[in-house]
Tab-separated table of C-alpha atoms in Angstrom:
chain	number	residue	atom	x	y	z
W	189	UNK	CA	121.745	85.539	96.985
W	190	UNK	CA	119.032	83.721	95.764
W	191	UNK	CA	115.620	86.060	94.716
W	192	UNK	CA	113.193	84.076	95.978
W	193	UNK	CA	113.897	85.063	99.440
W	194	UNK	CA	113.670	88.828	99.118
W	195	UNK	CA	110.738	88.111	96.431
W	196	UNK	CA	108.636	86.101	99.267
W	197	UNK	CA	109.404	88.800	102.166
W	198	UNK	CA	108.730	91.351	100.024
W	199	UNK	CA	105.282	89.516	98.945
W	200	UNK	CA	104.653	88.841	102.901
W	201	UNK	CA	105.631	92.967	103.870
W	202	UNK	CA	103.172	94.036	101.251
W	203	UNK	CA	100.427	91.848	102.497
W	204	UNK	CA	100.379	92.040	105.925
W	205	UNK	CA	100.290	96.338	104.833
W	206	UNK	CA	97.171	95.997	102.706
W	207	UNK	CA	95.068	93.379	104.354
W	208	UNK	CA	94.025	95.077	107.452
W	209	UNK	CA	90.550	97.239	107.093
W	210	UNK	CA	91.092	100.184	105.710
W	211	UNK	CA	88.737	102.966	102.804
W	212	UNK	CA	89.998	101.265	99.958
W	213	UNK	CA	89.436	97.717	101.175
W	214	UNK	CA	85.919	99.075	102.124
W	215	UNK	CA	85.271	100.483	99.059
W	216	UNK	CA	86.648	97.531	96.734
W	217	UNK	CA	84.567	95.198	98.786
W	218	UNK	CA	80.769	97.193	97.959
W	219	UNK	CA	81.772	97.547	94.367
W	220	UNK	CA	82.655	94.171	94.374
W	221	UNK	CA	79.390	92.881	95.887
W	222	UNK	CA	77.499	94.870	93.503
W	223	UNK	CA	80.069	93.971	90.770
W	224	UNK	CA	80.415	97.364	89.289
W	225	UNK	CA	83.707	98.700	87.802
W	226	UNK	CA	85.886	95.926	89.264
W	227	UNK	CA	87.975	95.153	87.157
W	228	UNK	CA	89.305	99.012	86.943
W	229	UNK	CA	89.765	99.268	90.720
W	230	UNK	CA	91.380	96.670	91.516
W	231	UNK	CA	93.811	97.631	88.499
W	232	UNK	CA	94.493	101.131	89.982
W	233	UNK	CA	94.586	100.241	93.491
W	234	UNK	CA	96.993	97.407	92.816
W	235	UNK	CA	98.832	99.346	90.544
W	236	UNK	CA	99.153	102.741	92.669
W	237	UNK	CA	100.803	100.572	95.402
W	238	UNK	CA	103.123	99.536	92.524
W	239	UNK	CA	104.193	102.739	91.705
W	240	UNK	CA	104.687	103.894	95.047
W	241	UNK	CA	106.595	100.970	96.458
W	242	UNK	CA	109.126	101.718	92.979
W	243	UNK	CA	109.300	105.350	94.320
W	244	UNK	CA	110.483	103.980	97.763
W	245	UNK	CA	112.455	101.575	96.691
W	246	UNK	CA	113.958	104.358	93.942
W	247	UNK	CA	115.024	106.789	97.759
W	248	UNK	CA	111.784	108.842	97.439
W	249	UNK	CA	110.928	107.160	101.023
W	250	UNK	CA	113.494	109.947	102.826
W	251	UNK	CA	112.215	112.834	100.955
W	252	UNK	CA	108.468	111.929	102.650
W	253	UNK	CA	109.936	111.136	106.111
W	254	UNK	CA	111.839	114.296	105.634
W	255	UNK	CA	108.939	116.475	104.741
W	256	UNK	CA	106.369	116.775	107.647
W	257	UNK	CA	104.447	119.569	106.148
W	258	UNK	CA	104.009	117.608	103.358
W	259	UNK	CA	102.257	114.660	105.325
W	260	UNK	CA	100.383	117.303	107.520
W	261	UNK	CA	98.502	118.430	104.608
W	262	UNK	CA	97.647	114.970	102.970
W	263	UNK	CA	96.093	114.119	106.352
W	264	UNK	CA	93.746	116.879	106.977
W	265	UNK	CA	92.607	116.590	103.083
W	266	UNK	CA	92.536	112.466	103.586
W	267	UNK	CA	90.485	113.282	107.156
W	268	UNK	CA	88.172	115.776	104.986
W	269	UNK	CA	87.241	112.957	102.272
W	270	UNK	CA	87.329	110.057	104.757
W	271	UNK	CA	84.641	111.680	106.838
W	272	UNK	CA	82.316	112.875	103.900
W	273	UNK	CA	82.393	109.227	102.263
W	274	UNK	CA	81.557	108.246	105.905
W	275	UNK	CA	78.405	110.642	105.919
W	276	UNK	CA	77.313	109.220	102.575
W	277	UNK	CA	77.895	105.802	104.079
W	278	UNK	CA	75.504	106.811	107.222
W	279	UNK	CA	73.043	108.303	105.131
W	280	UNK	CA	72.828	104.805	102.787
W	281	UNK	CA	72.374	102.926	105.875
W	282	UNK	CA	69.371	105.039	106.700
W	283	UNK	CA	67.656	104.461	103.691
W	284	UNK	CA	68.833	100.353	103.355
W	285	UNK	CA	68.388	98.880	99.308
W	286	UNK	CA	68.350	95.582	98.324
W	287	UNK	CA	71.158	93.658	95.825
W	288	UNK	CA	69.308	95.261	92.560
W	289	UNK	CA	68.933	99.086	94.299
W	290	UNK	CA	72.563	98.534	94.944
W	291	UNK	CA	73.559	98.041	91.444
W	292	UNK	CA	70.854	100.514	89.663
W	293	UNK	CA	72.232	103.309	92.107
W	294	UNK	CA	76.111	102.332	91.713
W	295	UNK	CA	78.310	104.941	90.991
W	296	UNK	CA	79.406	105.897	87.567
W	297	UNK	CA	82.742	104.534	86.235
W	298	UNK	CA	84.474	108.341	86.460
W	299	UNK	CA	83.157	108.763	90.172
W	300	UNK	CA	83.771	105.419	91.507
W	301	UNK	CA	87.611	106.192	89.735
W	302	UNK	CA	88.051	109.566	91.422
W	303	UNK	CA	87.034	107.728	94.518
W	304	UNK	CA	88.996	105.161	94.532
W	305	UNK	CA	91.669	107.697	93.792
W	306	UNK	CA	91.079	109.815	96.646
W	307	UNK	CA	91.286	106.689	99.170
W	308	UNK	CA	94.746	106.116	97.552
W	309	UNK	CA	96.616	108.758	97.326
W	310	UNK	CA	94.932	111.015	100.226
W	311	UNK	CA	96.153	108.583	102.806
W	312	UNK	CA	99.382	109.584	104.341
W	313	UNK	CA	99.619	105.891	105.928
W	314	UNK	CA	99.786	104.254	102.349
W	315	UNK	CA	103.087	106.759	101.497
W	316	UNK	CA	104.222	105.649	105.057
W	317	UNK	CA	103.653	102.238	104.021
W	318	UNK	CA	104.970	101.984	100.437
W	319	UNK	CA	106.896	104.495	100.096
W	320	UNK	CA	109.015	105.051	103.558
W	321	UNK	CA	108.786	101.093	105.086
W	322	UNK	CA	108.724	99.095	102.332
W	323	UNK	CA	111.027	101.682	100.545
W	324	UNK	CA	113.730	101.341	104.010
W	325	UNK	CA	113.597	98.220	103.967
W	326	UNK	CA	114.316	97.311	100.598
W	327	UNK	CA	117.632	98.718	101.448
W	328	UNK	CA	118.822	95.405	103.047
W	329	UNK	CA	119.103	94.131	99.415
W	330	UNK	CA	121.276	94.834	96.577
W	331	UNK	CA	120.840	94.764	92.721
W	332	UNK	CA	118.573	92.113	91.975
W	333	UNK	CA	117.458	90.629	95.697
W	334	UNK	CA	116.460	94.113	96.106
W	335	UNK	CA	114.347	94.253	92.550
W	336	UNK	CA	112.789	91.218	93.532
W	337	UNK	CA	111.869	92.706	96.984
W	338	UNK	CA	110.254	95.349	95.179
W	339	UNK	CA	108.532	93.237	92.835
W	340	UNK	CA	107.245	90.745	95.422
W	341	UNK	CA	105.681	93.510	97.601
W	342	UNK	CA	104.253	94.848	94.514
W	343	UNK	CA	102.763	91.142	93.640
W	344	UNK	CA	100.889	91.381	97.020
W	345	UNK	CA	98.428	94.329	96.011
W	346	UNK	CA	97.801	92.515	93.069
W	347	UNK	CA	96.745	89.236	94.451
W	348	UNK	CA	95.294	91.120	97.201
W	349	UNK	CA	92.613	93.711	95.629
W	350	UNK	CA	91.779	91.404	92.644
W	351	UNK	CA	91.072	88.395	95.146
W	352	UNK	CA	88.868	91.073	97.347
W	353	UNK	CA	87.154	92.189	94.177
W	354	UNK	CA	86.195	88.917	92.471
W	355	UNK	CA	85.867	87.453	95.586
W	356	UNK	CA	83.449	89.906	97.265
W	357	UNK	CA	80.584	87.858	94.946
W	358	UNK	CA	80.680	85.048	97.124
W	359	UNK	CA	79.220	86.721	99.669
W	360	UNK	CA	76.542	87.808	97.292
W	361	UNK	CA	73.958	85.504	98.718
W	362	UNK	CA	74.359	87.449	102.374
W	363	UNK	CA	74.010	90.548	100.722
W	364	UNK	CA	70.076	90.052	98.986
W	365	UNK	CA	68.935	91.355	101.760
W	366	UNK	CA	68.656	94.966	102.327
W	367	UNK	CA	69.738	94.393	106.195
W	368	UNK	CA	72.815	93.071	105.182
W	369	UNK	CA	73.045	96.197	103.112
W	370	UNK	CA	72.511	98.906	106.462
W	371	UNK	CA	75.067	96.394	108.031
W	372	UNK	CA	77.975	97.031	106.072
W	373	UNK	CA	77.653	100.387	105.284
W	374	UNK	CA	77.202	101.343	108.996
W	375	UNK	CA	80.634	99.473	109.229
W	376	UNK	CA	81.594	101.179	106.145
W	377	UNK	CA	81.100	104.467	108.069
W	378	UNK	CA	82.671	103.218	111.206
W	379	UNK	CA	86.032	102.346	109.370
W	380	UNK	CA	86.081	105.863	107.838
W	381	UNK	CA	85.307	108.005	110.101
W	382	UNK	CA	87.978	105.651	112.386
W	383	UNK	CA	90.323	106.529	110.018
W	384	UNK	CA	89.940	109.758	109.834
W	385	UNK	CA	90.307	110.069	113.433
W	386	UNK	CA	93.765	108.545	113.459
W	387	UNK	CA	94.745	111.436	110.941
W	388	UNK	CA	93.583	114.236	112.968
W	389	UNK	CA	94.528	113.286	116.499
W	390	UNK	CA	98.259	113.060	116.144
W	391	UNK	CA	97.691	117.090	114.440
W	392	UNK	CA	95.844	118.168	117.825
């Protein structure tokens, strides 16, 4: 079998999974308008989603599905963060800055990479994702189709959070004003505390 058949259905899997709205698409996007720490992000977003699409592909995918107590407990803590980054995200749209406020009150490299970190890895729906879809259905392949699944899905964070964060500056002429500012981080807060919903009602 040729690979680039499992290499482009694994690239199209792992995109259509990371391009719809989610924290750390919300969060990449600000830093990127205000062009702080970029480069770092994107790295660990892109290659978090690397290293749990590997662990799925590896079999760790029906240890997660197997383990509800383990996904019951990353979704409260993932609610818990979700809806205080929302709060913060509420409270900046009350008090709206301009481009240059943005950037002189950005957050420090270490917080905006425990941040980052938290969106990551305290969402259940990114193990789901990686780890127990992508992981199944790299099992339709064998030897190296099924590498080059892997590695294709893996290829779409990478394209994906490095195009959001470099590209997020093209939008920097929307975003001089401090309007634009209260815009997106009242959708910031919507997306979040959205989120955080769909963890907690499936619990009630």
């Amino acid at each position: 079998m040729s690979i680039i058949t499992p290499a482009l259905s694994g690239f199209a899997l792992g995109g259509g999974l990371i391009i719809a709205i989610g924290a750390q698409n919300a969060f990449i996007l600000r830093q990127g308008l205000i062009r702080q720490h970029v480069f770092i992000l994107c790295l660990i977003c892109a290659l978090s989603d690397a290293a749990l699409i590997a662990l799925g592909v590896a079999g760790l995918g029906a240890l997660v599905e197997a383990n509800p107590a383990l996904t019951f407990w990353v979704a409260i803590a993932g609610a818990a963060f979700l809806i205080c980054y929302g709060l913060f995200a509420l409270n900046r749209a009350r008090h709206p800055q301009s481009m240059t406020l943005a950037q002189e009150n950005a957050l420090s490299a270490r917080a905006a990479i425990a941040t980052v970190l938290g969106f990551t890895f305290l969402n259940p729906h990114v193990y789901l994702d990686t780890v127990v879809l992508v992981g199944g259905l790299s099992a339709q392949y064998q030897g190296t189709a099924r590498l080059a699944f892997a590695i294709g899905a893996m290829s779409a964070s990478f394209v994906w959070f490095f195009g959001l964060g470099y590209g997020a500056r093209l939008l920097t002429p929307i975003f001089t004003k401090a309007r634009s500012w209260q815009v997106l981080d009242l959708i910031i807060a919507a997306v979040m505390f959205w989120l955080a919903a769909s963890l907690l009602l499936p619990l009630i």
